[in-house]
């Protein structure tokens, strides 16, 4: 059929539509986008080498379209329908995150593209959390929440029809894709009308603010949308000048020569007017802003080192103290591409240079790339981390929840329950990065 449209196209349209909607809903998000664009431009101007590296690694083109969002859902049915919806956009569940360790009664995955070309075109990701009702202590409240959730449908009827149609046909026409994007967007829109009365809202809110957020509204409103910056320290420092109040510390690893994994910071959730059933007025705090800086993806060995160093580091009282302390602690983490590669701590994508092409016949599967890199025949580019960090995510959740949850550790990881709700296993992030590295080695004749 001539007028079919790809999953990549649909994801691109959808992420643009989502960004436009969120800019209207939360004007501070528009301000944050401007700030991030200004900082990124300045970084690239001052750093021609980084500019060139990003161009060579096909990273520059996606920088300005790159963002992630986050949503929270209440039922298995909602989660599995989201899986079907995101599959149409070429987004698949990667990794299982247990946030209950940090006192947040959810477990999560991230829907994202998984192949090289799709990631390069538009890596839109949605961090998706499922409320764990079983962690509500009061049985009456748990039952009440369950009943409220059972009554709602967070998808429009037409959206559900279109998902069925796509699964039957295996594709959309242009017009169907456009309609699907509009219908899908409705699920993530903010609703000022709560579905419950004030008393119910408050009872759920007292149990946990997040429970009220998930249970009391007719949809699973997007709660933040996060652009990618090339210099998060600079954005954090400039936020107050733009009238935005950042959270106290930047989450994740410290600033380094070779950035690893993911660093994140956010601004506080807004207090927004809502109307409860019975027309009573009130407020609800859920939606906020966040920015991220992404670095190289780590191997299992690298990740173990990261987790160990971070666990021993604690959290400083202000960002400067925290960052200085982290820099001390992370001296134990090699900070050059060569060491990261040689010690098997991070993933790389190998490419032949023109001189390398000319000598390709001399390469054998299993050859050590290092001497070839030194000769200028092969280049190794860091593979960017596309996923999330549970400790950071918990820090982001908590910066918006006050201190009410601290020290309240619940439950055990329940990956099987999550996957059964989702309707499929989640992809393993390490396998995906390893495959990407191996594909690149094979293209060079090194595997
Ligand atoms: C999700 C918080 C986690 C991230 O970037 O780690 C997150 C939420 O608040 O729903 O978005
Ligand atoms: Ni986020």
Tab-separated table of C-alpha atoms and ligand atoms in Angstrom:
chain	number	residue	atom	x	y	z
A	1	UNK	CA	0.000	0.000	0.000
A	2	UNK	CA	1.407	3.348	-1.039
A	3	UNK	CA	0.265	5.451	1.882
A	4	UNK	CA	1.335	3.372	4.870
A	5	UNK	CA	3.322	4.969	7.573
A	6	UNK	CA	6.047	3.479	9.792
A	7	UNK	CA	6.158	3.033	13.558
A	8	UNK	CA	9.006	5.578	13.608
A	9	UNK	CA	6.780	8.158	11.887
A	10	UNK	CA	3.975	7.553	14.349
A	11	UNK	CA	6.314	7.830	17.351
A	12	UNK	CA	7.739	11.060	15.958
A	13	UNK	CA	4.264	12.572	15.482
A	14	UNK	CA	3.142	11.402	18.856
A	15	UNK	CA	6.143	12.785	20.745
A	16	UNK	CA	5.721	16.140	19.006
A	17	UNK	CA	2.017	16.223	19.807
A	18	UNK	CA	2.743	15.302	23.413
A	19	UNK	CA	5.357	18.043	23.706
A	20	UNK	CA	2.984	20.639	22.242
A	21	UNK	CA	0.229	19.565	24.627
A	22	UNK	CA	2.523	19.697	27.655
A	23	UNK	CA	3.807	23.151	26.705
A	24	UNK	CA	0.224	24.366	26.753
A	25	UNK	CA	-0.579	22.612	30.000
A	26	UNK	CA	2.628	23.503	31.861
A	27	UNK	CA	4.136	26.761	30.523
A	28	UNK	CA	7.276	26.259	32.659
A	29	UNK	CA	8.056	23.258	30.453
A	30	UNK	CA	8.308	25.638	27.468
A	31	UNK	CA	10.737	27.804	29.464
A	32	UNK	CA	12.798	24.734	30.326
A	33	UNK	CA	12.959	23.738	26.635
A	34	UNK	CA	14.313	27.193	25.780
A	35	UNK	CA	16.889	27.035	28.560
A	36	UNK	CA	18.060	23.588	27.469
A	37	UNK	CA	18.266	24.647	23.811
A	38	UNK	CA	20.341	27.733	24.771
A	39	UNK	CA	22.732	25.684	26.910
A	40	UNK	CA	23.110	22.983	24.256
A	41	UNK	CA	23.914	25.579	21.628
A	42	UNK	CA	26.546	27.209	23.846
A	43	UNK	CA	28.135	23.825	24.671
A	44	UNK	CA	28.397	22.926	20.996
A	45	UNK	CA	29.827	26.338	20.079
A	46	UNK	CA	32.474	26.140	22.789
A	47	UNK	CA	33.342	22.558	22.091
A	48	UNK	CA	33.923	21.839	18.386
A	49	UNK	CA	35.328	18.401	19.174
A	50	UNK	CA	32.155	17.313	20.971
A	51	UNK	CA	30.151	18.776	18.088
A	52	UNK	CA	32.106	16.661	15.620
A	53	UNK	CA	31.814	13.534	17.767
A	54	UNK	CA	28.043	13.931	18.009
A	55	UNK	CA	27.757	14.412	14.259
A	56	UNK	CA	29.896	11.345	13.559
A	57	UNK	CA	27.918	9.205	15.966
A	58	UNK	CA	24.588	10.370	14.428
A	59	UNK	CA	23.739	11.813	17.837
A	60	UNK	CA	23.329	15.475	16.959
A	61	UNK	CA	20.223	15.174	14.821
A	62	UNK	CA	18.207	13.534	17.566
A	63	UNK	CA	19.297	15.877	20.355
A	64	UNK	CA	16.537	18.421	19.871
A	65	UNK	CA	13.741	15.889	19.479
A	66	UNK	CA	14.908	13.790	22.382
A	67	UNK	CA	12.762	13.559	25.487
A	68	UNK	CA	11.167	11.150	27.899
A	69	UNK	CA	7.838	11.311	29.662
A	70	UNK	CA	6.412	9.571	32.702
A	71	UNK	CA	2.985	8.178	33.533
A	72	UNK	CA	1.450	6.108	36.324
A	73	UNK	CA	-1.383	3.633	35.904
A	74	UNK	CA	-3.643	1.778	38.285
A	75	UNK	CA	-4.614	-1.567	36.723
A	76	UNK	CA	-3.195	-4.507	34.816
A	77	UNK	CA	-5.630	-3.830	32.010
A	78	UNK	CA	-4.374	-0.252	31.655
A	79	UNK	CA	-0.759	-1.380	31.569
A	80	UNK	CA	-1.315	-4.079	28.980
A	81	UNK	CA	-3.333	-1.754	26.737
A	82	UNK	CA	-0.509	0.785	26.949
A	83	UNK	CA	1.878	-1.942	25.839
A	84	UNK	CA	-0.270	-2.502	22.733
A	85	UNK	CA	-0.558	1.250	22.111
A	86	UNK	CA	3.179	1.874	22.403
A	87	UNK	CA	4.027	-1.118	20.208
A	88	UNK	CA	2.296	0.728	17.344
A	89	UNK	CA	4.856	3.504	17.884
A	90	UNK	CA	7.774	1.070	17.909
A	91	UNK	CA	8.192	1.320	21.691
A	92	UNK	CA	8.785	-1.790	23.786
A	93	UNK	CA	9.114	-2.354	27.541
A	94	UNK	CA	12.739	-2.403	28.657
A	95	UNK	CA	13.870	-3.219	32.221
A	96	UNK	CA	11.992	-3.702	35.451
A	97	UNK	CA	12.356	-1.034	38.128
A	98	UNK	CA	11.288	-1.753	41.685
A	99	UNK	CA	10.566	1.529	43.428
A	100	UNK	CA	9.003	-0.048	46.513
A	101	UNK	CA	12.506	-0.281	47.999
A	102	UNK	CA	12.426	3.494	48.237
A	103	UNK	CA	8.974	3.598	49.795
A	104	UNK	CA	7.191	4.419	46.532
A	105	UNK	CA	4.360	1.888	46.015
A	106	UNK	CA	4.920	1.305	42.290
A	107	UNK	CA	6.954	-0.827	39.949
A	108	UNK	CA	7.871	0.325	36.491
A	109	UNK	CA	9.291	-0.210	33.051
A	110	UNK	CA	10.238	2.161	30.240
A	111	UNK	CA	8.670	1.877	26.795
A	112	UNK	CA	11.253	2.844	24.191
A	113	UNK	CA	12.551	2.009	20.726
A	114	UNK	CA	15.130	-0.770	20.737
A	115	UNK	CA	16.878	-0.881	17.379
A	116	UNK	CA	19.698	1.392	16.223
A	117	UNK	CA	17.835	3.129	13.415
A	118	UNK	CA	14.711	3.762	15.495
A	119	UNK	CA	16.755	5.121	18.430
A	120	UNK	CA	18.659	7.362	16.076
A	121	UNK	CA	15.520	8.769	14.479
A	122	UNK	CA	13.633	9.508	17.698
A	123	UNK	CA	14.366	7.793	21.012
A	124	UNK	CA	11.127	8.894	22.750
A	125	UNK	CA	10.717	6.962	25.994
A	126	UNK	CA	7.888	6.723	28.502
A	127	UNK	CA	8.696	5.694	32.078
A	128	UNK	CA	5.564	3.804	33.072
A	129	UNK	CA	4.670	2.879	36.632
A	130	UNK	CA	2.003	0.512	37.867
A	131	UNK	CA	0.523	1.228	41.269
A	132	UNK	CA	0.843	-1.670	43.691
A	133	UNK	CA	-2.502	-1.591	45.410
A	134	UNK	CA	-1.472	-4.523	47.581
A	135	UNK	CA	0.859	-2.147	49.378
A	136	UNK	CA	-2.063	-0.062	50.708
A	137	UNK	CA	-2.286	-1.082	54.312
A	138	UNK	CA	-5.954	-0.445	55.029
A	139	UNK	CA	-8.136	-3.129	53.496
A	140	UNK	CA	-11.181	-0.864	53.111
A	141	UNK	CA	-9.143	1.798	51.354
A	142	UNK	CA	-7.481	-0.774	49.118
A	143	UNK	CA	-10.878	-2.120	48.101
A	144	UNK	CA	-12.234	1.362	47.515
A	145	UNK	CA	-9.285	2.264	45.274
A	146	UNK	CA	-9.763	-0.966	43.357
A	147	UNK	CA	-13.419	-0.187	42.728
A	148	UNK	CA	-12.726	3.373	41.590
A	149	UNK	CA	-10.104	2.141	39.161
A	150	UNK	CA	-12.347	-0.625	37.848
A	151	UNK	CA	-14.932	1.973	36.804
A	152	UNK	CA	-12.702	4.084	34.599
A	153	UNK	CA	-11.452	3.656	31.030
A	154	UNK	CA	-8.400	5.772	30.318
A	155	UNK	CA	-8.562	5.138	26.551
A	156	UNK	CA	-11.083	6.661	24.166
A	157	UNK	CA	-13.374	4.107	22.447
A	158	UNK	CA	-11.909	5.101	19.084
A	159	UNK	CA	-8.362	4.622	20.369
A	160	UNK	CA	-9.230	1.056	21.397
A	161	UNK	CA	-10.803	0.424	17.975
A	162	UNK	CA	-7.720	1.716	16.236
A	163	UNK	CA	-5.423	-0.476	18.343
A	164	UNK	CA	-7.546	-3.517	17.382
A	165	UNK	CA	-7.510	-2.458	13.761
A	166	UNK	CA	-3.734	-2.078	13.744
A	167	UNK	CA	-3.272	-5.501	15.284
A	168	UNK	CA	-5.516	-7.027	12.600
A	169	UNK	CA	-4.020	-5.187	9.639
A	170	UNK	CA	-0.416	-4.792	10.809
A	171	UNK	CA	-0.323	-1.208	9.566
A	172	UNK	CA	-2.095	2.137	9.428
A	173	UNK	CA	-2.849	4.425	6.551
A	174	UNK	CA	-1.734	8.010	6.877
A	175	UNK	CA	-5.179	9.122	7.953
A	176	UNK	CA	-5.542	6.329	10.503
A	177	UNK	CA	-2.135	7.151	11.973
A	178	UNK	CA	-3.064	10.794	12.359
A	179	UNK	CA	-6.307	9.876	14.049
A	180	UNK	CA	-4.516	7.387	16.312
A	181	UNK	CA	-2.038	10.019	17.515
A	182	UNK	CA	-4.887	12.394	18.421
A	183	UNK	CA	-6.886	9.679	20.177
A	184	UNK	CA	-3.866	8.305	22.032
A	185	UNK	CA	-2.991	11.777	23.259
A	186	UNK	CA	-6.304	11.944	25.145
A	187	UNK	CA	-5.125	9.265	27.565
A	188	UNK	CA	-2.287	11.518	28.735
A	189	UNK	CA	-4.153	14.807	28.983
A	190	UNK	CA	-4.537	16.566	32.318
A	191	UNK	CA	-8.072	16.610	33.768
A	192	UNK	CA	-9.068	19.216	36.287
A	193	UNK	CA	-12.072	17.163	37.327
A	194	UNK	CA	-11.310	14.448	39.836
A	195	UNK	CA	-13.524	11.364	39.637
A	196	UNK	CA	-13.965	11.217	43.415
A	197	UNK	CA	-15.150	13.507	46.198
A	198	UNK	CA	-12.755	15.432	48.369
A	199	UNK	CA	-13.043	13.042	51.269
A	200	UNK	CA	-12.003	10.039	49.180
A	201	UNK	CA	-9.169	12.008	47.629
A	202	UNK	CA	-7.897	12.976	51.060
A	203	UNK	CA	-8.120	9.465	52.443
A	204	UNK	CA	-6.065	8.139	49.508
A	205	UNK	CA	-3.703	11.080	49.732
A	206	UNK	CA	-3.043	10.376	53.392
A	207	UNK	CA	-2.102	6.810	52.498
A	208	UNK	CA	0.324	8.066	49.846
A	209	UNK	CA	0.204	11.115	47.606
A	210	UNK	CA	0.966	8.963	44.616
A	211	UNK	CA	-2.049	6.746	45.232
A	212	UNK	CA	-4.350	9.776	45.080
A	213	UNK	CA	-2.631	10.864	41.869
A	214	UNK	CA	-3.176	7.528	40.153
A	215	UNK	CA	-6.636	6.684	41.440
A	216	UNK	CA	-8.588	9.963	41.484
A	217	UNK	CA	-8.441	11.153	37.871
A	218	UNK	CA	-10.002	9.916	34.633
A	219	UNK	CA	-6.709	9.471	32.744
A	220	UNK	CA	-3.025	8.809	33.341
A	221	UNK	CA	-1.842	12.392	32.807
A	222	UNK	CA	1.740	12.768	31.702
A	223	UNK	CA	3.491	14.030	34.842
A	224	UNK	CA	6.686	15.344	33.242
A	225	UNK	CA	8.443	15.528	29.895
A	226	UNK	CA	12.210	15.671	29.959
A	227	UNK	CA	14.547	17.189	27.369
A	228	UNK	CA	18.171	16.058	27.069
A	229	UNK	CA	20.899	18.577	27.795
A	230	UNK	CA	24.629	18.436	27.106
A	231	UNK	CA	25.470	20.240	30.371
A	232	UNK	CA	23.165	19.574	33.291
A	233	UNK	CA	25.303	21.496	35.806
A	234	UNK	CA	24.864	24.603	33.709
A	235	UNK	CA	21.103	24.120	33.385
A	236	UNK	CA	20.778	23.504	37.133
A	237	UNK	CA	22.723	26.717	37.819
A	238	UNK	CA	20.635	28.770	35.368
A	239	UNK	CA	17.199	27.488	36.390
A	240	UNK	CA	16.555	30.144	39.080
A	241	UNK	CA	17.393	32.900	36.554
A	242	UNK	CA	14.613	31.535	34.376
A	243	UNK	CA	12.202	31.553	37.311
A	244	UNK	CA	12.396	27.801	37.893
A	245	UNK	CA	13.275	26.296	41.270
A	246	UNK	CA	15.355	23.107	40.898
A	247	UNK	CA	15.390	20.186	43.320
A	248	UNK	CA	18.340	20.250	45.688
A	249	UNK	CA	20.745	17.738	44.147
A	250	UNK	CA	21.427	16.383	40.674
A	251	UNK	CA	20.770	12.638	40.728
A	252	UNK	CA	23.135	10.055	39.300
A	253	UNK	CA	26.899	10.056	38.728
A	254	UNK	CA	29.081	13.188	39.040
A	255	UNK	CA	30.323	15.341	36.162
A	256	UNK	CA	33.119	13.536	34.302
A	257	UNK	CA	35.301	13.732	31.182
A	258	UNK	CA	33.380	10.797	29.771
A	259	UNK	CA	29.774	11.031	31.003
A	260	UNK	CA	28.287	7.710	32.123
A	261	UNK	CA	24.663	6.575	32.381
A	262	UNK	CA	22.269	9.340	33.276
A	263	UNK	CA	22.231	12.516	35.366
A	264	UNK	CA	18.896	14.128	36.186
A	265	UNK	CA	17.403	17.072	37.979
A	266	UNK	CA	13.856	18.412	38.194
A	267	UNK	CA	11.742	21.327	39.344
A	268	UNK	CA	9.075	21.023	41.976
A	269	UNK	CA	5.580	19.885	41.101
A	270	UNK	CA	3.016	22.626	40.629
A	271	UNK	CA	0.022	23.032	42.878
A	272	UNK	CA	-2.898	22.993	40.484
A	273	UNK	CA	-6.600	23.720	40.983
A	274	UNK	CA	-8.901	20.712	40.727
A	275	UNK	CA	-12.611	20.171	41.152
A	276	UNK	CA	-13.814	17.167	43.102
A	277	UNK	CA	-17.063	15.311	42.503
A	278	UNK	CA	-19.741	17.423	44.189
A	279	UNK	CA	-18.080	20.519	42.712
A	280	UNK	CA	-15.837	21.212	45.689
A	281	UNK	CA	-12.631	23.036	44.781
A	282	UNK	CA	-9.191	21.899	45.846
A	283	UNK	CA	-5.641	21.491	44.623
A	284	UNK	CA	-3.464	18.630	43.450
A	285	UNK	CA	0.309	18.475	43.047
A	286	UNK	CA	1.587	16.065	40.443
A	287	UNK	CA	3.151	17.596	37.393
A	288	UNK	CA	6.702	18.809	37.275
A	289	UNK	CA	9.665	19.407	34.985
A	290	UNK	CA	12.864	17.436	34.613
A	291	UNK	CA	16.043	17.504	32.549
A	292	UNK	CA	18.595	14.828	31.877
A	293	UNK	CA	22.108	14.398	30.558
A	294	UNK	CA	22.955	11.032	29.038
A	295	UNK	CA	26.318	9.312	28.846
A	296	UNK	CA	27.727	5.944	27.866
A	297	UNK	CA	25.842	2.745	28.734
A	298	UNK	CA	27.670	0.499	31.201
A	299	UNK	CA	28.203	-3.247	31.033
A	300	UNK	CA	27.076	-5.387	33.970
A	301	UNK	CA	30.559	-5.015	35.414
A	302	UNK	CA	30.478	-1.235	35.006
A	303	UNK	CA	27.004	-1.045	36.474
A	304	UNK	CA	28.040	-3.056	39.517
A	305	UNK	CA	30.875	-0.626	40.125
A	306	UNK	CA	28.512	2.332	39.690
A	307	UNK	CA	25.925	0.879	42.078
A	308	UNK	CA	28.583	0.076	44.663
A	309	UNK	CA	30.172	3.532	44.568
A	310	UNK	CA	26.811	5.290	44.635
A	311	UNK	CA	25.506	3.214	47.539
A	312	UNK	CA	28.540	4.204	49.612
A	313	UNK	CA	28.266	7.886	48.738
A	314	UNK	CA	25.075	9.041	50.467
A	315	UNK	CA	23.390	12.353	49.623
A	316	UNK	CA	24.903	15.738	50.461
A	317	UNK	CA	22.830	18.581	51.880
A	318	UNK	CA	23.388	20.862	48.900
A	319	UNK	CA	24.330	20.184	45.305
A	320	UNK	CA	27.867	21.561	45.469
A	321	UNK	CA	28.831	19.475	48.516
A	322	UNK	CA	27.123	16.453	47.004
A	323	UNK	CA	28.889	16.792	43.639
A	324	UNK	CA	32.325	17.351	45.197
A	325	UNK	CA	31.854	14.321	47.387
A	326	UNK	CA	30.671	12.204	44.433
A	327	UNK	CA	33.715	13.274	42.431
A	328	UNK	CA	35.946	11.987	45.222
A	329	UNK	CA	34.062	8.694	45.429
A	330	UNK	CA	34.004	8.212	41.653
A	331	UNK	CA	37.781	8.557	41.336
A	332	UNK	CA	37.582	4.774	41.496
A	333	UNK	CA	35.669	4.759	38.181
A	334	UNK	CA	38.025	5.059	35.162
A	335	UNK	CA	37.370	8.253	33.240
A	336	UNK	CA	38.669	7.757	29.725
A	337	UNK	CA	37.038	5.996	26.800
A	338	UNK	CA	40.094	3.806	26.434
A	339	UNK	CA	40.038	2.566	30.033
A	340	UNK	CA	36.273	2.088	30.010
A	341	UNK	CA	36.661	-0.035	26.899
A	342	UNK	CA	39.765	-1.968	27.921
A	343	UNK	CA	38.323	-2.810	31.317
A	344	UNK	CA	34.981	-3.880	29.875
A	345	UNK	CA	33.050	-1.250	31.846
A	346	UNK	CA	31.088	0.382	29.014
A	347	UNK	CA	29.597	-0.432	25.603
A	348	UNK	CA	30.954	0.957	22.334
A	349	UNK	CA	29.906	1.024	18.708
A	350	UNK	CA	32.754	0.239	16.295
A	351	UNK	CA	33.075	1.778	12.854
A	352	UNK	CA	35.672	1.499	10.097
A	353	UNK	CA	37.424	4.659	8.950
A	354	UNK	CA	38.129	4.995	5.200
A	355	UNK	CA	41.668	3.655	5.852
A	356	UNK	CA	40.091	0.796	7.803
A	357	UNK	CA	37.789	-0.019	4.847
A	358	UNK	CA	40.891	-0.389	2.707
A	359	UNK	CA	42.366	-2.942	5.146
A	360	UNK	CA	39.179	-4.746	6.048
A	361	UNK	CA	40.374	-7.956	4.345
A	362	UNK	CA	43.104	-8.238	6.999
A	363	UNK	CA	40.647	-8.266	9.944
A	364	UNK	CA	39.707	-11.563	11.567
A	365	UNK	CA	36.714	-12.285	13.790
A	366	UNK	CA	37.908	-12.013	17.376
A	367	UNK	CA	40.695	-9.505	16.581
A	368	UNK	CA	41.400	-7.039	19.365
A	369	UNK	CA	40.082	-3.665	18.157
A	370	UNK	CA	42.599	-1.692	20.244
A	371	UNK	CA	45.605	-1.815	17.865
A	372	UNK	CA	43.249	-1.084	14.955
A	373	UNK	CA	41.939	1.955	16.826
A	374	UNK	CA	45.516	3.087	17.463
A	375	UNK	CA	46.293	2.775	13.752
A	376	UNK	CA	43.260	4.889	12.884
A	377	UNK	CA	41.461	2.033	11.099
A	378	UNK	CA	38.625	1.690	13.555
A	379	UNK	CA	36.833	4.195	15.770
A	380	UNK	CA	34.896	3.258	18.901
A	381	UNK	CA	32.000	5.507	19.850
A	382	UNK	CA	30.277	5.312	23.242
A	383	UNK	CA	26.797	3.757	23.049
A	384	UNK	CA	24.445	6.171	24.788
A	385	UNK	CA	22.480	4.920	27.790
A	386	UNK	CA	18.787	4.808	26.830
A	387	UNK	CA	17.330	3.620	30.138
A	388	UNK	CA	16.716	4.783	33.700
A	389	UNK	CA	18.235	4.412	37.156
A	390	UNK	CA	16.013	3.227	40.022
A	391	UNK	CA	17.871	5.187	42.719
A	392	UNK	CA	17.604	8.383	40.658
A	393	UNK	CA	13.963	7.691	39.823
A	394	UNK	CA	13.213	7.257	43.521
A	395	UNK	CA	14.967	10.588	44.197
A	396	UNK	CA	12.849	12.285	41.529
A	397	UNK	CA	9.631	10.739	42.881
A	398	UNK	CA	10.569	11.797	46.390
A	399	UNK	CA	11.505	15.376	45.569
A	400	UNK	CA	7.850	15.736	44.640
A	401	UNK	CA	6.408	13.847	47.549
A	402	UNK	CA	7.972	15.748	50.416
A	403	UNK	CA	9.574	13.611	53.080
A	404	UNK	CA	6.502	11.638	53.885
A	405	UNK	CA	7.793	8.446	52.318
A	406	UNK	CA	11.333	8.438	53.516
A	407	UNK	CA	12.312	5.392	55.460
A	408	UNK	CA	9.085	3.644	54.616
A	409	UNK	CA	10.334	0.562	52.880
A	410	UNK	CA	7.697	-1.736	51.494
A	411	UNK	CA	7.388	-4.998	49.767
A	412	UNK	CA	9.641	-7.002	47.544
A	413	UNK	CA	10.348	-6.701	43.896
A	414	UNK	CA	7.616	-8.453	42.030
A	415	UNK	CA	8.827	-8.719	38.504
A	416	UNK	CA	6.692	-11.745	37.664
A	417	UNK	CA	3.527	-9.936	38.768
A	418	UNK	CA	4.539	-6.906	36.706
A	419	UNK	CA	5.242	-8.927	33.580
A	420	UNK	CA	2.035	-10.851	33.913
A	421	UNK	CA	0.131	-7.531	34.155
A	422	UNK	CA	2.050	-6.204	31.166
A	423	UNK	CA	1.339	-9.309	29.138
A	424	UNK	CA	4.957	-10.029	28.156
A	425	UNK	CA	8.456	-10.120	29.629
A	426	UNK	CA	10.464	-6.889	29.654
A	427	UNK	CA	13.599	-6.692	27.518
A	428	UNK	CA	16.920	-6.913	29.315
A	429	UNK	CA	18.819	-3.656	28.786
A	430	UNK	CA	22.279	-5.254	28.993
A	431	UNK	CA	21.392	-7.720	26.241
A	432	UNK	CA	20.210	-4.875	24.013
A	433	UNK	CA	23.481	-2.923	24.435
A	434	UNK	CA	25.575	-6.031	23.960
A	435	UNK	CA	23.734	-6.830	20.742
A	436	UNK	CA	24.265	-3.276	19.491
A	437	UNK	CA	28.003	-3.534	20.174
A	438	UNK	CA	28.170	-6.956	18.522
A	439	UNK	CA	26.292	-5.793	15.432
A	440	UNK	CA	28.825	-3.000	15.005
A	441	UNK	CA	31.756	-5.388	15.432
A	442	UNK	CA	30.268	-7.734	12.872
A	443	UNK	CA	29.922	-4.871	10.376
A	444	UNK	CA	33.649	-4.212	10.842
A	445	UNK	CA	34.534	-7.871	10.403
A	446	UNK	CA	35.659	-8.111	14.028
A	447	UNK	CA	33.075	-10.671	15.125
B	1	LIG	C1	8.553	8.844	37.427
B	1	LIG	C2	9.830	9.228	38.086
B	1	LIG	C3	11.033	8.581	37.411
B	1	LIG	C4	12.900	9.277	35.840
B	1	LIG	O1	13.261	10.018	34.913
B	1	LIG	O2	13.697	8.594	36.491
B	1	LIG	C5	11.474	9.257	36.170
B	1	LIG	C6	7.327	9.465	38.020
B	1	LIG	O3	7.422	10.407	38.829
B	1	LIG	O4	6.230	9.011	37.637
B	1	LIG	O5	10.753	9.810	35.407
B	2	LIG	NI1	11.758	11.300	34.315
